[in-house]
Short mmCIF file of N, CA and C and ligand atoms in Angstrom, two decimals:
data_model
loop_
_atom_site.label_atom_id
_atom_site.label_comp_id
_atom_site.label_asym_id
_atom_site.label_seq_id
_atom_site.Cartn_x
_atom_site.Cartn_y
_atom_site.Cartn_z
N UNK A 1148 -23.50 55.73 -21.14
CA UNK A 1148 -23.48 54.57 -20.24
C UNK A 1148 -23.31 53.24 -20.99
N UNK A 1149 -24.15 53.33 -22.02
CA UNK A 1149 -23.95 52.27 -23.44
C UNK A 1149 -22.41 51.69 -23.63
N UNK A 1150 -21.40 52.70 -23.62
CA UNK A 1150 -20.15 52.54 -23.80
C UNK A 1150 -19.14 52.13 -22.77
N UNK A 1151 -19.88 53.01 -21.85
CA UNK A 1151 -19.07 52.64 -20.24
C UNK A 1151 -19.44 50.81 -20.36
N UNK A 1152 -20.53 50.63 -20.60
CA UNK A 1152 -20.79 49.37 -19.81
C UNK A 1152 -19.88 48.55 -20.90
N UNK A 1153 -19.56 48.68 -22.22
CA UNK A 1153 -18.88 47.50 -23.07
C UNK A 1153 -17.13 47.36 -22.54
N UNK A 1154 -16.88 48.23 -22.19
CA UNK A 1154 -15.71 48.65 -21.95
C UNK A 1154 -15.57 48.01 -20.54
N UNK A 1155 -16.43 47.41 -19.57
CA UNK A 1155 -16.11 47.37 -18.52
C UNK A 1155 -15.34 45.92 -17.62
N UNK A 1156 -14.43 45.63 -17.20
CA UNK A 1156 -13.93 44.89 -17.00
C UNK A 1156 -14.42 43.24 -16.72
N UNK A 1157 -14.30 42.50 -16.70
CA UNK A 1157 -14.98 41.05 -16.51
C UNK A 1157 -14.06 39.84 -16.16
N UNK A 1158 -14.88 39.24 -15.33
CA UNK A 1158 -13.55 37.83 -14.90
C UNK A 1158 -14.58 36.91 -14.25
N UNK A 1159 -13.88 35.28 -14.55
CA UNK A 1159 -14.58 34.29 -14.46
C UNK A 1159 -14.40 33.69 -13.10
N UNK A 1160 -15.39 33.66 -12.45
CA UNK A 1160 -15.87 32.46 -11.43
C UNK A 1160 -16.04 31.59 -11.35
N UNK A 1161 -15.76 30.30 -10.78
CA UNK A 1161 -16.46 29.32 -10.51
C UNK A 1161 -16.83 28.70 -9.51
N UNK A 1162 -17.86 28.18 -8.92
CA UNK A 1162 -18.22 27.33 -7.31
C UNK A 1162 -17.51 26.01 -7.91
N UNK A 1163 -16.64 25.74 -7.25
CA UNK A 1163 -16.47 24.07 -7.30
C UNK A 1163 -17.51 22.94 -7.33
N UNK A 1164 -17.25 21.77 -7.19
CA UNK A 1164 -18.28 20.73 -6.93
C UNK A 1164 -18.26 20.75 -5.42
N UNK A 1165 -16.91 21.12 -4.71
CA UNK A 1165 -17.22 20.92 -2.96
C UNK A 1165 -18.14 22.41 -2.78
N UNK A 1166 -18.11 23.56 -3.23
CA UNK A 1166 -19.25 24.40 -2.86
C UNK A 1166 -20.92 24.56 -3.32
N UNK A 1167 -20.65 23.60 -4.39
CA UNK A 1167 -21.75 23.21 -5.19
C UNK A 1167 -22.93 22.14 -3.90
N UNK A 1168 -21.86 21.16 -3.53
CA UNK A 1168 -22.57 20.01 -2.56
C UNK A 1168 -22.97 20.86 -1.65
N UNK A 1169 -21.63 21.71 -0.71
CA UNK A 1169 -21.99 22.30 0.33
C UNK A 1169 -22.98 23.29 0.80
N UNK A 1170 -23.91 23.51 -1.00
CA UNK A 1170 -24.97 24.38 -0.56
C UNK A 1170 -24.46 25.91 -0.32
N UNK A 1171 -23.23 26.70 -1.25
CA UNK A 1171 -22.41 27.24 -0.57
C UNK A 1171 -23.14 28.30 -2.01
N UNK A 1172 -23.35 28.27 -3.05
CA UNK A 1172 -24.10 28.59 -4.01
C UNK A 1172 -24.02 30.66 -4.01
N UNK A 1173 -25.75 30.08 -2.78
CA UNK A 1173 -26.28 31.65 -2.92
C UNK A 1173 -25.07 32.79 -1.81
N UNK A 1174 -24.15 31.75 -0.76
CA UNK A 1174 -23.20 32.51 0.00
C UNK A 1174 -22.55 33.03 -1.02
N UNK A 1175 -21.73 32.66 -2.10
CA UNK A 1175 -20.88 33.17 -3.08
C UNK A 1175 -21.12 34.23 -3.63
N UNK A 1176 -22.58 34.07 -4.46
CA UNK A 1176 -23.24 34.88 -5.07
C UNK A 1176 -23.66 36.24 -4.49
N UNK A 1177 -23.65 36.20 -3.12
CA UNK A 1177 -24.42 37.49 -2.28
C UNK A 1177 -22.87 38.00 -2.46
N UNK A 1178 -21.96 37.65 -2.02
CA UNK A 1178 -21.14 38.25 -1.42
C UNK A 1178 -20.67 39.16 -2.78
N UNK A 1179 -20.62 38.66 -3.72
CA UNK A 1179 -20.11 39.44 -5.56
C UNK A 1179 -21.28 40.12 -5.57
N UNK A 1180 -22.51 40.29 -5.35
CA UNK A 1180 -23.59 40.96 -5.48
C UNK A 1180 -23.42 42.31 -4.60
N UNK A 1181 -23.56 41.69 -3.56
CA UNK A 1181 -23.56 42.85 -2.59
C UNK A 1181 -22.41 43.68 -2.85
N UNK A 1182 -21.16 43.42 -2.93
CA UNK A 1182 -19.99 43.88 -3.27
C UNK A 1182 -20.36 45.74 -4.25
N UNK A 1183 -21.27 45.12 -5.01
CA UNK A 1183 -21.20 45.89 -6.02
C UNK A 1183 -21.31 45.44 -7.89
N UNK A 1184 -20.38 44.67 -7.91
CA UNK A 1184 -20.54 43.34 -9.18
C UNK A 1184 -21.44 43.16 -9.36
N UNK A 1185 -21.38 42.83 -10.82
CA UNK A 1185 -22.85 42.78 -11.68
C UNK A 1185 -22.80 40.83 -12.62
N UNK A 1186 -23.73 40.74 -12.33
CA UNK A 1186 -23.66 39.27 -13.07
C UNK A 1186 -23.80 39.26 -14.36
N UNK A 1187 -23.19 38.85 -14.98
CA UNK A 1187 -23.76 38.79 -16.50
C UNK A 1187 -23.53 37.35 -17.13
N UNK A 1188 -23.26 36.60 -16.55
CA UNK A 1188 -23.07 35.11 -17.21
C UNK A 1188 -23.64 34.32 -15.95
N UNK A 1189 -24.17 33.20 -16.24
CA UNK A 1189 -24.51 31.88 -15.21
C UNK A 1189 -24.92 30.46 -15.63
N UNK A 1190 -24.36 29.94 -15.35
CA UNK A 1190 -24.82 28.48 -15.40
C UNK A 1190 -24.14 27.26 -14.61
N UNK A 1191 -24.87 26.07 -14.81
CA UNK A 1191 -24.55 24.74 -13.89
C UNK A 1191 -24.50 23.85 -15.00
N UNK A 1192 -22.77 23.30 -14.56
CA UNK A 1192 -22.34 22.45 -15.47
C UNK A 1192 -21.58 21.29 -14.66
N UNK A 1193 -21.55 20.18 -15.60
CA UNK A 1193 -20.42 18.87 -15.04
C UNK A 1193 -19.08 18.98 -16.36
N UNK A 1194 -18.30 19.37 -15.57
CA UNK A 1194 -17.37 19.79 -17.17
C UNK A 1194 -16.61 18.55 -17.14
N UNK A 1195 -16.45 17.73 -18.69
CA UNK A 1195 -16.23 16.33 -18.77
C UNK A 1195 -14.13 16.20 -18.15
N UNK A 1196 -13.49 15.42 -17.81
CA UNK A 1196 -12.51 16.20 -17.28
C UNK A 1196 -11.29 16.43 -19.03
N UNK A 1197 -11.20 16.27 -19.66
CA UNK A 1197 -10.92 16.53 -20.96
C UNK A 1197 -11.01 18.35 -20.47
N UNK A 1198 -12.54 18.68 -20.43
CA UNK A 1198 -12.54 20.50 -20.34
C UNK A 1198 -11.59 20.80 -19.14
N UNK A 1199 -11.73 20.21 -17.77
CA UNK A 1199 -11.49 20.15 -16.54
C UNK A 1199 -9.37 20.69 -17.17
N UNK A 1200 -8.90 19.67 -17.92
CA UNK A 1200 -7.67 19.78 -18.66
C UNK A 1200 -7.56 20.95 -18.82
N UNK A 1201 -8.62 21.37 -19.96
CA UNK A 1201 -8.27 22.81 -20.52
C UNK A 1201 -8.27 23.95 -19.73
N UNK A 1202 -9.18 24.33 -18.90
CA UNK A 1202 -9.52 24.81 -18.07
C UNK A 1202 -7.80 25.39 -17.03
N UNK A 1203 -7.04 24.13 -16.68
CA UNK A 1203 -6.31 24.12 -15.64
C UNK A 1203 -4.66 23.28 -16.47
N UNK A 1204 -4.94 24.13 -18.09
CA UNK A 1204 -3.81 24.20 -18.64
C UNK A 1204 -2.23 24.02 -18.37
N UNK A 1205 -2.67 25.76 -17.52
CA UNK A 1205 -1.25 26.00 -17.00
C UNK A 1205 -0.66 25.32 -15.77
N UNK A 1206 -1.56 24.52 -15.14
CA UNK A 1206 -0.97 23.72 -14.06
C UNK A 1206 -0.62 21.98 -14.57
N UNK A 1207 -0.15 21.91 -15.48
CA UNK A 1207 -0.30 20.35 -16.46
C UNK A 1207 1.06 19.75 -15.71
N UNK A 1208 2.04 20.37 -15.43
CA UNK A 1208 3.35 20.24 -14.96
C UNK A 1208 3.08 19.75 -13.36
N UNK A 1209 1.94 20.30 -12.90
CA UNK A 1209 1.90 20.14 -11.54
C UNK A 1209 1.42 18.63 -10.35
N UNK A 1210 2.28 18.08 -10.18
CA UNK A 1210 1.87 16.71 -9.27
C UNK A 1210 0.45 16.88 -9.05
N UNK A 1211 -0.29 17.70 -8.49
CA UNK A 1211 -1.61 17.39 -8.19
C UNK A 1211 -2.67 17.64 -9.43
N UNK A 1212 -1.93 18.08 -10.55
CA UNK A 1212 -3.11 18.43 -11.68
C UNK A 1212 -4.11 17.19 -12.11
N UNK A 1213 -3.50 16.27 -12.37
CA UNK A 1213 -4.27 15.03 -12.45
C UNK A 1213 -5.72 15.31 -11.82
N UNK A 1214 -5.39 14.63 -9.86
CA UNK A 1214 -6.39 14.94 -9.19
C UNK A 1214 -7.31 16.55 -9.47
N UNK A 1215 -6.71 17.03 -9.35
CA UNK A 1215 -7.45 18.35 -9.47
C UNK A 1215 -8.54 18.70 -10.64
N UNK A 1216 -7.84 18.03 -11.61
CA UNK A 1216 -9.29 17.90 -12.84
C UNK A 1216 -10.26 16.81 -12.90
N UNK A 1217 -10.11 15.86 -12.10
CA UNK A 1217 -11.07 14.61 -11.85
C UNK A 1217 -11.71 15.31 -10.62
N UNK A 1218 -11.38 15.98 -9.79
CA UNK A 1218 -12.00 17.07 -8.68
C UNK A 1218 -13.45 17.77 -9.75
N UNK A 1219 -12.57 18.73 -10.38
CA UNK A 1219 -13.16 19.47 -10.99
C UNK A 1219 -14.70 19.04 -12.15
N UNK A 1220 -14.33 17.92 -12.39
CA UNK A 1220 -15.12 17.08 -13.02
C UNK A 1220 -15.89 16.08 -12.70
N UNK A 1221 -16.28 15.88 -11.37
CA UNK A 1221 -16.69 15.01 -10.77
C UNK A 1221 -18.04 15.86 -10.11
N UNK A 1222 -18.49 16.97 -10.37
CA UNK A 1222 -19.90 17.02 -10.24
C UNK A 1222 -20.18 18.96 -10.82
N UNK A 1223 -21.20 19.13 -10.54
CA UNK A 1223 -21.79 20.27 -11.36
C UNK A 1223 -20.70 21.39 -10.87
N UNK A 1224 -20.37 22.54 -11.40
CA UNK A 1224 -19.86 23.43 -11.26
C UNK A 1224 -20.53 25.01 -11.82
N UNK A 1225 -20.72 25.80 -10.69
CA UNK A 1225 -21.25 26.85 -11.02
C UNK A 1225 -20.50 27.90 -11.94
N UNK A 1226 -20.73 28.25 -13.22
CA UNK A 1226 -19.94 29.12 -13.93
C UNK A 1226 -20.60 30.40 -13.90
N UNK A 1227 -19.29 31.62 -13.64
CA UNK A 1227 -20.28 32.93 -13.78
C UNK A 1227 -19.19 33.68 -14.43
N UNK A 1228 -19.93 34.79 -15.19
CA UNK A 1228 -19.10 36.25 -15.14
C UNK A 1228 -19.63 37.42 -14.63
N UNK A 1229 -18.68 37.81 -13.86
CA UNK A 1229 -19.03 39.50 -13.05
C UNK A 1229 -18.41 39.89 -13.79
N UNK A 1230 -18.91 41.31 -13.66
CA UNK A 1230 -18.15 42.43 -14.38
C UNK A 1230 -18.18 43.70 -13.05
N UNK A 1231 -17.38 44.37 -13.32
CA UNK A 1231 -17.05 45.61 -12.53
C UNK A 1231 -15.79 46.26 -11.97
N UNK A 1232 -15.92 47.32 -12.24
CA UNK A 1232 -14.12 47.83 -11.90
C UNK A 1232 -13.40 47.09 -11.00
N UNK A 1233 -12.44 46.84 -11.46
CA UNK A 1233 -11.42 46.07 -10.62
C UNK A 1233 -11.98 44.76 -9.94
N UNK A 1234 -12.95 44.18 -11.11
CA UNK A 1234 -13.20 43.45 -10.27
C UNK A 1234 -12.58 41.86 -10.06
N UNK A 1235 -11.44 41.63 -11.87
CA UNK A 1235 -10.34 40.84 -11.15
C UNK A 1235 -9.53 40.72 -9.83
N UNK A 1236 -8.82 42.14 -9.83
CA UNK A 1236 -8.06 41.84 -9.00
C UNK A 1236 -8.42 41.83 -7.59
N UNK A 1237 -9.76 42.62 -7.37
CA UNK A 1237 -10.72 42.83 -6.17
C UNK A 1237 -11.35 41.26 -6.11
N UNK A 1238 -12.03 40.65 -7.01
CA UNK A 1238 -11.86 39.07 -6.92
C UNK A 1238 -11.36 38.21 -6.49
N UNK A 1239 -10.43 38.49 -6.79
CA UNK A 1239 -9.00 37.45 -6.48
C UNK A 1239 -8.71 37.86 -4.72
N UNK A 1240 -9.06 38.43 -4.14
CA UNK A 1240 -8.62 39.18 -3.02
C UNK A 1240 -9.93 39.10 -1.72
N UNK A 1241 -11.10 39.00 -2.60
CA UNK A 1241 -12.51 38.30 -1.87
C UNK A 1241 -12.09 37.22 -1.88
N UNK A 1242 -11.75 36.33 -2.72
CA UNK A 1242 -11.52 35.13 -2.68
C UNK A 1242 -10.81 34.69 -1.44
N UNK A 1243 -9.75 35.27 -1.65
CA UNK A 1243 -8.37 34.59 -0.23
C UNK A 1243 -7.45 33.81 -1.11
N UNK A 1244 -6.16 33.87 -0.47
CA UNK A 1244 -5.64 32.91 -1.18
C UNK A 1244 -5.80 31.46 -1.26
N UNK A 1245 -5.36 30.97 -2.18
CA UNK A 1245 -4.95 29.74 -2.63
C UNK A 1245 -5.59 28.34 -1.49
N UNK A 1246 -4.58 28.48 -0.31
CA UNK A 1246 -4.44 27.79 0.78
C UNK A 1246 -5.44 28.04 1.75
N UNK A 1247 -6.83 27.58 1.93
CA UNK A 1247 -7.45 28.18 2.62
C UNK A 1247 -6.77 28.21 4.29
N UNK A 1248 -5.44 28.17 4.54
CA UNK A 1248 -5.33 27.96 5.92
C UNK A 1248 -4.25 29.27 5.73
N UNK A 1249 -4.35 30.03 4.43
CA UNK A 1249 -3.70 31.15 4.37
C UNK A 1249 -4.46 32.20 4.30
N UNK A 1250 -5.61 31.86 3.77
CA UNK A 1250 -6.31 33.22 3.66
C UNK A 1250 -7.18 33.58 4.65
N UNK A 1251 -6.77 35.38 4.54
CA UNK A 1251 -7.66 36.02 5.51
C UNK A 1251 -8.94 35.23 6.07
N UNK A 1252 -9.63 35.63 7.54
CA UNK A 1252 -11.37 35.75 7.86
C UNK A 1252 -11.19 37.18 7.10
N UNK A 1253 -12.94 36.44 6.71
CA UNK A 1253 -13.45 37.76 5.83
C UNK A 1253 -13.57 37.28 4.34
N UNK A 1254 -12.50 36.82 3.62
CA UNK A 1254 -12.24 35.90 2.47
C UNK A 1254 -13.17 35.06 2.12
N UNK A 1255 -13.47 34.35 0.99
CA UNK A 1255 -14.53 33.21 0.83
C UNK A 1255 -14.05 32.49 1.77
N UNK A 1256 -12.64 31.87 0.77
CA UNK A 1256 -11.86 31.01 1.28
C UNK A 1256 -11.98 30.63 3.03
N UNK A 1257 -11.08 31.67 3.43
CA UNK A 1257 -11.10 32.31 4.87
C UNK A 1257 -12.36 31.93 5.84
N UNK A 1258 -13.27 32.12 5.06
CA UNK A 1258 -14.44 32.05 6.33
C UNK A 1258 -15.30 30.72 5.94
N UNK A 1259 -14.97 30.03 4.73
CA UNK A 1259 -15.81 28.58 4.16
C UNK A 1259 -14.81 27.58 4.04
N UNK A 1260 -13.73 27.34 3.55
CA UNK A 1260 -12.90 26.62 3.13
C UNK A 1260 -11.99 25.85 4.32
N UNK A 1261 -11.13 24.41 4.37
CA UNK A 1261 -10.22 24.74 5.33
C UNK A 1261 -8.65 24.14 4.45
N UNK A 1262 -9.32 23.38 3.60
CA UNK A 1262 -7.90 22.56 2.89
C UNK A 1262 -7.61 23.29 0.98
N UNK A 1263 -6.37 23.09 0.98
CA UNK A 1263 -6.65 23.40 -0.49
C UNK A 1263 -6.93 22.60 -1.61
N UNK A 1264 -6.87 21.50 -1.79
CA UNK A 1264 -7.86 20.76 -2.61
C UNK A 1264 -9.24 20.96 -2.54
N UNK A 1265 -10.12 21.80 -1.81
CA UNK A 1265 -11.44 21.67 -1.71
C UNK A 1265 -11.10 23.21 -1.34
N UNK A 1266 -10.89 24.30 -1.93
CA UNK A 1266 -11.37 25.57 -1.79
C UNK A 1266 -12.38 26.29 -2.42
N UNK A 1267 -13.39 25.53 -3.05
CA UNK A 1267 -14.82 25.97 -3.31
C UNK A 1267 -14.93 26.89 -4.29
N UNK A 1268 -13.76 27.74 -4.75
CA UNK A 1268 -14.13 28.58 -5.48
C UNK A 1268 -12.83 29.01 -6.55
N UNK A 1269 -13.10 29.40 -8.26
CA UNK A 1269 -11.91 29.49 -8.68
C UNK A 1269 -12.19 31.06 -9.19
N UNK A 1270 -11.05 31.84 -9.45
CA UNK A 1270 -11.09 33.15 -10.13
C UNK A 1270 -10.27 33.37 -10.84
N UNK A 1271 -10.33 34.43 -12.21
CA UNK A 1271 -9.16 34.54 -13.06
C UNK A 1271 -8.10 35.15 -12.50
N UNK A 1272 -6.67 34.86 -12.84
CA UNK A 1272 -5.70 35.49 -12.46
C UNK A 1272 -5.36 36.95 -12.71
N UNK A 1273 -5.30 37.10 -13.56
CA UNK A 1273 -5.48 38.82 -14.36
C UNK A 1273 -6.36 38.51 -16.02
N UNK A 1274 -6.02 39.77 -16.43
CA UNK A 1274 -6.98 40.01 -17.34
C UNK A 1274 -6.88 39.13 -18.34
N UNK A 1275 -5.93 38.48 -19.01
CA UNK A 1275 -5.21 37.29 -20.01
C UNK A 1275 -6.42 36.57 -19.72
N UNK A 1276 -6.30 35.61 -18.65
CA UNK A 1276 -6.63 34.29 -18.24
C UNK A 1276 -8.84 34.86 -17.82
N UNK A 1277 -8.62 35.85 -17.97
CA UNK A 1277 -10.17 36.68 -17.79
C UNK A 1277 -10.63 35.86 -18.81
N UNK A 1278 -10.17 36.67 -20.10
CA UNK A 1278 -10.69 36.76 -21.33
C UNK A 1278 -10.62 35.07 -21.61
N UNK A 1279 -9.61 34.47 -21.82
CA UNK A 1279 -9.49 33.27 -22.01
C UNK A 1279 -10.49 31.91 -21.38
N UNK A 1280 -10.81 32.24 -20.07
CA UNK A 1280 -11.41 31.56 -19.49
C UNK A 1280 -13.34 31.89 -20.01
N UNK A 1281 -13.02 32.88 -19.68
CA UNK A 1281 -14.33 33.00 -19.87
C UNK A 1281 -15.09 32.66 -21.44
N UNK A 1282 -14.22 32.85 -22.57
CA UNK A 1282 -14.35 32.21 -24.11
C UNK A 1282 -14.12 30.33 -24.14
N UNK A 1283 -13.48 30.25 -22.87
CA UNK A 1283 -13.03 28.81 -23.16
C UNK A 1283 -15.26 28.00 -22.18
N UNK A 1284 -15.49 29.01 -21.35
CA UNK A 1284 -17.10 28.71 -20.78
C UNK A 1284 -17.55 29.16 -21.12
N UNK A 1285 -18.09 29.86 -21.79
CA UNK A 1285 -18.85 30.42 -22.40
C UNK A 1285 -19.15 31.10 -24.01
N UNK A 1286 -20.65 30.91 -24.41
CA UNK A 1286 -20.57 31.27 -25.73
C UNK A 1286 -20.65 33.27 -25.81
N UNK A 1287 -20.29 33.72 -26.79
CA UNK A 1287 -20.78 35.19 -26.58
C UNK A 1287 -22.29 35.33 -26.33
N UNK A 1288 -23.26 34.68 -27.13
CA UNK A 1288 -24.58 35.01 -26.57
C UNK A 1288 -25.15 34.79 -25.49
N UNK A 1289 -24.23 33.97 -24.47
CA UNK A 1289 -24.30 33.45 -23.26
C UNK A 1289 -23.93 34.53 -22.01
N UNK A 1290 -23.29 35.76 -22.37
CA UNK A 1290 -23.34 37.37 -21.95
C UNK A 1290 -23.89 37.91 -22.06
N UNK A 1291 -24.93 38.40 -21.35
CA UNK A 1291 -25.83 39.79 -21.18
C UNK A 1291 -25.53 40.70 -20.71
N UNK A 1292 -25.35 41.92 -21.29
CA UNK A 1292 -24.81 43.08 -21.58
C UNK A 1292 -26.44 43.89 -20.75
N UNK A 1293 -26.46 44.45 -20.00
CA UNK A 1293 -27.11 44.99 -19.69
C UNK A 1293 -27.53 46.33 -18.50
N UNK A 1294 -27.91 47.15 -18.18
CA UNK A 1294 -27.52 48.11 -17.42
C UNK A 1294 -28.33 48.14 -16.63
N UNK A 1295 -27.76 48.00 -15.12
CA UNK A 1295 -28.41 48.02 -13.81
C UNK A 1295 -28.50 49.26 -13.25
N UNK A 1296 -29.27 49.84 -12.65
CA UNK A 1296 -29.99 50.61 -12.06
C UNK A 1296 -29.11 51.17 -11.01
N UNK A 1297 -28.70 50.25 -10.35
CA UNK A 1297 -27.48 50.71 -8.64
C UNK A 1297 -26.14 51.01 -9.25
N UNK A 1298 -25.48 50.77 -10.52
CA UNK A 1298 -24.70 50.85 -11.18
C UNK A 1298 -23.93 52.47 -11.13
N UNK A 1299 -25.21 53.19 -11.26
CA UNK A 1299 -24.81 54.76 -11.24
C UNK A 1299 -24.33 55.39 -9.59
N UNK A 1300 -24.56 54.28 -9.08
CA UNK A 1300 -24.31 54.98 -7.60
C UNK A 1300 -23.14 54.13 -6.77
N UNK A 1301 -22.60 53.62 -8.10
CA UNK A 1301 -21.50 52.56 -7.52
C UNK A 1301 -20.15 52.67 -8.24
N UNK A 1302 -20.09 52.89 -9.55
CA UNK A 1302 -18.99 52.93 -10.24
C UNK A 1302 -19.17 54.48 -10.31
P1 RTP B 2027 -7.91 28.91 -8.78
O1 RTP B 2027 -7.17 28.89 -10.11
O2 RTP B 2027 -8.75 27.69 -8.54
O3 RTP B 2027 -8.62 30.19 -8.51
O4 RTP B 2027 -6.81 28.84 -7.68
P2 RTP B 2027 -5.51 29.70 -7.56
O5 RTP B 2027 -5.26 30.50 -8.79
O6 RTP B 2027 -5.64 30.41 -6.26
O7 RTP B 2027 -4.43 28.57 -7.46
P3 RTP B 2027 -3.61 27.77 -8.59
O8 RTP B 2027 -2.19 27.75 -8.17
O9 RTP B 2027 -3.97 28.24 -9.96
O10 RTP B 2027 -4.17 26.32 -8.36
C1 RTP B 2027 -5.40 25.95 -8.90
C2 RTP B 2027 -6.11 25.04 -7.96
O11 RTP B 2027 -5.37 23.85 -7.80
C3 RTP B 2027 -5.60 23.31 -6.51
N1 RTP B 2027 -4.33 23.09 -5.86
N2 RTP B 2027 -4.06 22.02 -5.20
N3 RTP B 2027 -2.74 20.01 -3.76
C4 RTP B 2027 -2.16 21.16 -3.92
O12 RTP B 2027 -1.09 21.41 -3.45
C5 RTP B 2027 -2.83 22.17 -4.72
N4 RTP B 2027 -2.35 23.36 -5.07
C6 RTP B 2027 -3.33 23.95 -5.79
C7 RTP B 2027 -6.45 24.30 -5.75
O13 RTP B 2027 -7.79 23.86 -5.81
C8 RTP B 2027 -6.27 25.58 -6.54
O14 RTP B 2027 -7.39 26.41 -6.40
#
């Protein structure tokens, strides 16, 4: 199980500052919990927008990137890592897309969100931007590696 668990997939979360205000917190959290997902990273941060930059790299080209990292930087932001099978791309797919006026009910997005500048929540794209993101928030000792109990009756 020791081995299963190092091996097991991981991808980064974040609550925005609009889900942060909105008290939207422990909704996020149940829903990756209950799911099945296992937490292994957490914290509350104001990321200065310099990080906010790094963070949202690959969108530097993009008319709204500006705004979007003074967004991002303009109040605490919940950072996490789940881990659990598939749980990028199963992530990305709780989430909803992009546009919250695109994504499914049922979705974070979908059932909290209504505009896309304020969609409350970010996730890694695939596994690249996993790893990357999550080294760019976090330190390694800032991962707890640890084995949950419901684990055996889930994966
Ligand atoms: P995220 O990275 O936050 O999970 O979002 P995403 O992959 O679904 O979307 P992406 O294209 O990477 O865009 C990142 C964030 O930029 C904001 N955005 N604003 N004003 C606009 O047209 C616009 N387009 C994107 C959104 O907050 C999006 O989550």
């Amino acid at each position: 199980q020791e081995a299963h668990a190092a091996e097991m997939e991981r991808t980064f979360i974040a609550i925005k500052p609009d889900g942060v205000q909105r008290g939207l917190i422990s909704e996020i959290i149940a829903r990756f919990e209950r799911k099945g997902f296992k937490l292994v990273a957490i914290k509350i941060v104001v990321p200065s927008k310099g990080f906010a930059q790094k963070h949202y790299h690959d969108l530097k080209e993009r008319p709204f990137f500006n705004g979007l990292c003074d967004f991002l930087s303009s109040g605490p932001v919940v950072a996490m890592v789940w881990e659990g099978e598939g749980v990028i791309k199963y992530g990305r797919k709780f989430i909803g897309a992009t546009d919250p006026q695109k994504s499914e009910p049922g979705t974070i997005r979908g059932d909290l969100a209504v505009v896309v500048g304020r969609n409350i929540i970010h996730g890694s794209d695939g596994p690249e931007t996993a790893k990357d993101e999550i080294n760019l928030w976090f330190k390694p000792e800032e991962l707890v590696a640890y084995t949950s109990n419901a684990e055996k009756w889930i994966y």
